[in-house]
CSV table of C-alpha atoms in Angstrom, one decimal:
chain,number,residue,atom,x,y,z
A,78,MET,CA,78.1,127.5,138.6
A,79,THR,CA,79.7,129.3,141.4
A,80,ARG,CA,77.7,127.3,143.8
A,81,ARG,CA,78.8,124.0,142.4
A,82,VAL,CA,82.5,124.9,142.6
A,83,SER,CA,82.2,126.0,146.3
A,84,SER,CA,80.3,122.8,147.3
A,85,SER,CA,83.0,120.7,145.6
A,86,ARG,CA,85.7,122.7,147.4
A,87,ARG,CA,84.0,122.1,150.7
A,88,TRP,CA,83.9,118.4,149.8
A,89,LEU,CA,87.7,118.3,149.0
A,90,LEU,CA,88.7,120.4,152.0
A,91,PRO,CA,88.5,117.6,154.7
A,92,PRO,CA,90.5,115.0,152.7
A,93,VAL,CA,93.2,117.6,151.9
A,94,VAL,CA,93.4,118.7,155.5
A,95,ALA,CA,93.6,115.1,156.6
A,96,LEU,CA,96.4,114.4,154.1
A,97,LEU,CA,98.4,117.4,155.3
A,98,LEU,CA,98.0,116.4,158.9
A,99,LEU,CA,99.1,112.8,158.2
A,100,ALA,CA,102.1,114.0,156.2
A,101,GLY,CA,103.4,115.9,159.2
A,102,CYS,CA,102.9,113.1,161.7
A,103,GLY,CA,105.6,110.6,160.6
A,104,VAL,CA,108.9,109.9,162.1
A,105,PRO,CA,111.7,111.2,159.9
A,106,ALA,CA,113.8,108.6,158.2
A,107,ASP,CA,117.5,108.5,158.9
A,108,GLU,CA,119.9,108.3,155.9
A,109,GLN,CA,121.9,105.5,157.6
A,110,PRO,CA,121.0,103.0,160.3
A,111,ARG,CA,121.7,104.1,163.8
A,112,ALA,CA,122.6,102.0,166.9
A,113,VAL,CA,119.9,101.5,169.5
A,114,GLU,CA,121.1,101.3,173.1
A,115,PRO,CA,119.5,98.4,175.0
A,116,PRO,CA,117.9,99.3,178.3
A,117,PHE,CA,120.2,99.3,181.3
A,118,GLY,CA,120.1,96.6,183.9
A,119,PRO,CA,120.3,92.9,184.1
A,120,PRO,CA,117.5,91.0,182.3
A,121,ALA,CA,114.6,90.1,184.4
A,122,VAL,CA,114.2,86.4,185.2
A,123,PRO,CA,110.8,85.6,183.8
A,124,ALA,CA,108.2,84.8,186.4
A,125,ALA,CA,105.7,82.0,186.2
A,126,SER,CA,102.4,82.9,184.6
A,127,SER,CA,100.5,85.4,186.6
A,128,ALA,CA,98.0,84.0,189.1
A,129,PRO,CA,94.7,85.8,189.2
A,130,GLY,CA,94.7,88.7,191.7
A,131,ARG,CA,98.5,88.7,192.0
A,132,VAL,CA,101.0,91.1,190.5
A,133,GLU,CA,104.6,90.8,189.4
A,134,GLN,CA,107.3,92.7,191.4
A,135,ALA,CA,111.0,92.9,190.7
A,136,PHE,CA,113.7,92.3,193.3
A,137,CYS,CA,117.5,92.4,193.0
A,138,LEU,CA,119.2,89.5,194.8
A,139,VAL,CA,122.8,88.3,194.9
A,140,ARG,CA,124.1,85.3,193.1
A,141,ALA,CA,127.8,84.5,192.6
A,142,GLY,CA,128.8,88.0,193.9
A,143,ARG,CA,126.6,89.8,191.4
A,144,LEU,CA,123.2,91.5,191.5
A,145,VAL,CA,120.5,89.7,189.6
A,146,ARG,CA,116.9,90.9,189.0
A,147,VAL,CA,114.2,88.4,189.7
A,148,VAL,CA,110.5,88.7,189.4
A,149,ARG,CA,108.1,87.4,192.1
A,150,GLN,CA,104.3,87.1,192.2
A,151,VAL,CA,102.9,89.1,195.2
A,152,ASP,CA,99.4,89.7,196.4
A,153,ALA,CA,99.6,93.5,196.0
A,154,ALA,CA,102.4,95.8,194.7
A,155,GLY,CA,102.0,98.3,197.6
A,156,GLY,CA,104.3,101.2,198.3
A,157,VAL,CA,108.0,101.5,198.4
A,158,ASP,CA,108.2,100.5,202.1
A,159,GLY,CA,106.3,97.3,201.5
A,160,HIS,CA,108.4,96.5,198.5
A,161,LEU,CA,111.6,97.1,200.5
A,162,ARG,CA,110.3,94.9,203.4
A,163,ARG,CA,109.8,92.0,200.9
A,164,LEU,CA,113.4,92.5,199.8
A,165,LEU,CA,114.6,92.6,203.4
A,166,ALA,CA,112.9,89.2,204.0
A,167,GLY,CA,115.5,87.7,201.7
A,168,PRO,CA,115.1,85.1,198.9
A,169,ASP,CA,112.2,82.7,199.0
A,170,ASP,CA,112.7,79.0,199.1
A,171,ALA,CA,112.7,78.6,195.3
A,172,GLU,CA,115.2,81.4,194.9
A,173,ARG,CA,117.5,79.9,197.6
A,174,VAL,CA,117.4,76.6,195.8
A,175,ALA,CA,118.4,78.4,192.6
A,176,GLY,CA,121.4,79.9,194.3
A,177,PHE,CA,120.1,83.4,195.2
A,178,GLY,CA,121.1,85.1,198.4
A,179,THR,CA,121.2,88.6,199.9
A,180,ALA,CA,124.0,90.9,201.1
A,181,LEU,CA,121.6,92.9,203.4
A,182,PRO,CA,121.8,91.3,206.8
A,183,GLY,CA,124.7,92.8,208.8
A,184,ALA,CA,125.6,95.2,206.0
A,185,VAL,CA,122.7,97.7,206.1
A,186,HIS,CA,120.1,98.1,208.9
A,187,VAL,CA,117.0,99.6,207.2
A,188,LEU,CA,114.4,101.4,209.3
A,189,GLY,CA,111.9,102.2,206.5
A,190,ALA,CA,111.3,103.9,203.2
A,191,ARG,CA,108.9,106.5,201.7
A,192,LEU,CA,108.3,108.1,198.4
A,193,VAL,CA,108.9,111.9,198.2
A,194,ASP,CA,108.5,113.7,194.9
A,195,GLY,CA,109.3,110.6,192.9
A,196,ARG,CA,112.4,109.7,194.9
A,197,ALA,CA,112.5,106.7,197.3
A,198,GLN,CA,114.1,107.9,200.6
A,199,VAL,CA,115.4,105.0,202.7
A,200,GLU,CA,116.2,105.6,206.3
A,201,VAL,CA,119.0,103.5,207.7
A,202,GLU,CA,120.6,103.1,211.1
A,203,PRO,CA,124.3,102.9,211.7
A,204,LEU,CA,125.8,99.5,212.2
A,205,GLY,CA,128.3,98.7,214.9
A,206,GLU,CA,131.9,98.1,214.1
A,207,GLU,CA,131.2,94.4,214.8
A,208,SER,CA,129.1,93.8,211.7
A,209,GLY,CA,132.0,92.2,209.9
A,210,ARG,CA,130.4,92.7,206.5
A,211,SER,CA,132.4,94.0,203.6
A,212,ASP,CA,129.8,93.8,200.9
A,213,GLU,CA,128.1,97.2,201.4
A,214,VAL,CA,128.2,97.9,197.7
A,215,LEU,CA,126.1,94.8,197.0
A,216,ALA,CA,123.7,95.6,199.9
A,217,TYR,CA,123.1,99.2,198.8
A,218,GLY,CA,122.9,98.0,195.2
A,219,GLN,CA,120.2,95.5,196.1
A,220,ILE,CA,118.1,98.3,197.6
A,221,VAL,CA,118.7,100.8,194.8
A,222,CYS,CA,118.1,98.3,192.0
A,223,THR,CA,115.0,96.9,193.6
A,224,LEU,CA,113.3,100.3,194.2
A,225,ASP,CA,114.5,101.7,190.9
A,226,SER,CA,112.6,99.0,189.1
A,227,ARG,CA,109.3,100.6,190.2
A,228,PRO,CA,107.7,103.0,187.7
A,229,ASP,CA,106.9,105.5,190.5
A,230,VAL,CA,110.6,105.8,191.6
A,231,ALA,CA,113.1,108.1,189.8
A,232,GLY,CA,116.0,107.6,192.1
A,233,VAL,CA,116.9,106.4,195.6
A,234,SER,CA,118.5,108.4,198.4
A,235,PHE,CA,119.5,107.2,201.9
A,236,LEU,CA,119.1,109.0,205.1
A,237,LEU,CA,120.8,108.6,208.5
A,238,ARG,CA,118.9,110.3,211.3
A,239,GLY,CA,117.0,112.3,208.7
A,240,ARG,CA,120.2,113.6,207.0
A,241,PRO,CA,121.6,112.6,203.6
A,242,LEU,CA,123.9,109.7,203.8
A,243,GLU,CA,126.7,109.0,201.3
A,244,VAL,CA,126.7,105.3,200.2
A,245,PRO,CA,129.1,103.3,198.0
A,246,ARG,CA,128.4,103.0,194.3
A,247,ALA,CA,129.8,100.1,192.3
A,248,ASP,CA,132.9,102.1,191.4
A,249,GLY,CA,133.7,102.6,195.1
A,250,SER,CA,132.9,106.3,195.1
A,251,LEU,CA,130.4,107.6,197.6
A,252,SER,CA,127.2,109.4,196.6
A,253,SER,CA,124.3,110.9,198.5
A,254,GLY,CA,122.1,110.2,195.5
A,255,PRO,CA,119.7,110.1,194.0
A,256,LEU,CA,121.0,106.7,192.8
A,257,THR,CA,119.6,104.4,190.2
A,258,ALA,CA,120.5,100.9,188.9
A,259,ALA,CA,122.9,102.7,186.4
A,260,ASP,CA,125.1,103.4,189.4
A,261,TYR,CA,125.8,99.7,189.9
A,262,PRO,CA,126.7,98.3,186.4
A,263,ALA,CA,129.9,96.7,187.7
A,264,VAL,CA,128.1,94.4,190.0
A,265,THR,CA,125.0,93.6,187.9
A,266,GLY,CA,125.0,90.5,185.8
A,267,PRO,CA,122.8,88.1,183.9
A,268,ASP,CA,121.0,85.5,185.9
């Protein structure tokens, strides 16, 4: 009889253990509903269906004085420097027709970018006094919001001759970073 009891106990042990494990794996229920914060940033403009061999990449462009995230189909995502080079090329024909532009020419002269410990470091060159641009906030915001859209980037910093550079945030304050899209909420908007 002792044998029968121990074999039945062995048979019951796996389901009991499984039940105990499952009971501890749930998400606790709240007593009252709680608010859920939506993700930061402007909504992405949906891209056309993906073409085979192409990937989607987000860019922040300017429309009506606001930053707007658009998604393009590109041949390969590439690194941060390639992504930035595509942004610097400006809006494509379809984006221009849709009213998108850029604040970058004449406001920021970018030399290149690299990824260091999860942070995009963007090297810039000083502009002469004759640049005549006053939309640096939008220009820096375009770069930050574009690179911050990448899953491998946790912030963007700017360098001038290899040293940290303070750049304007949306509220007008200067920061040496790391900056994210959250630093430009006042100038981001829906498409």
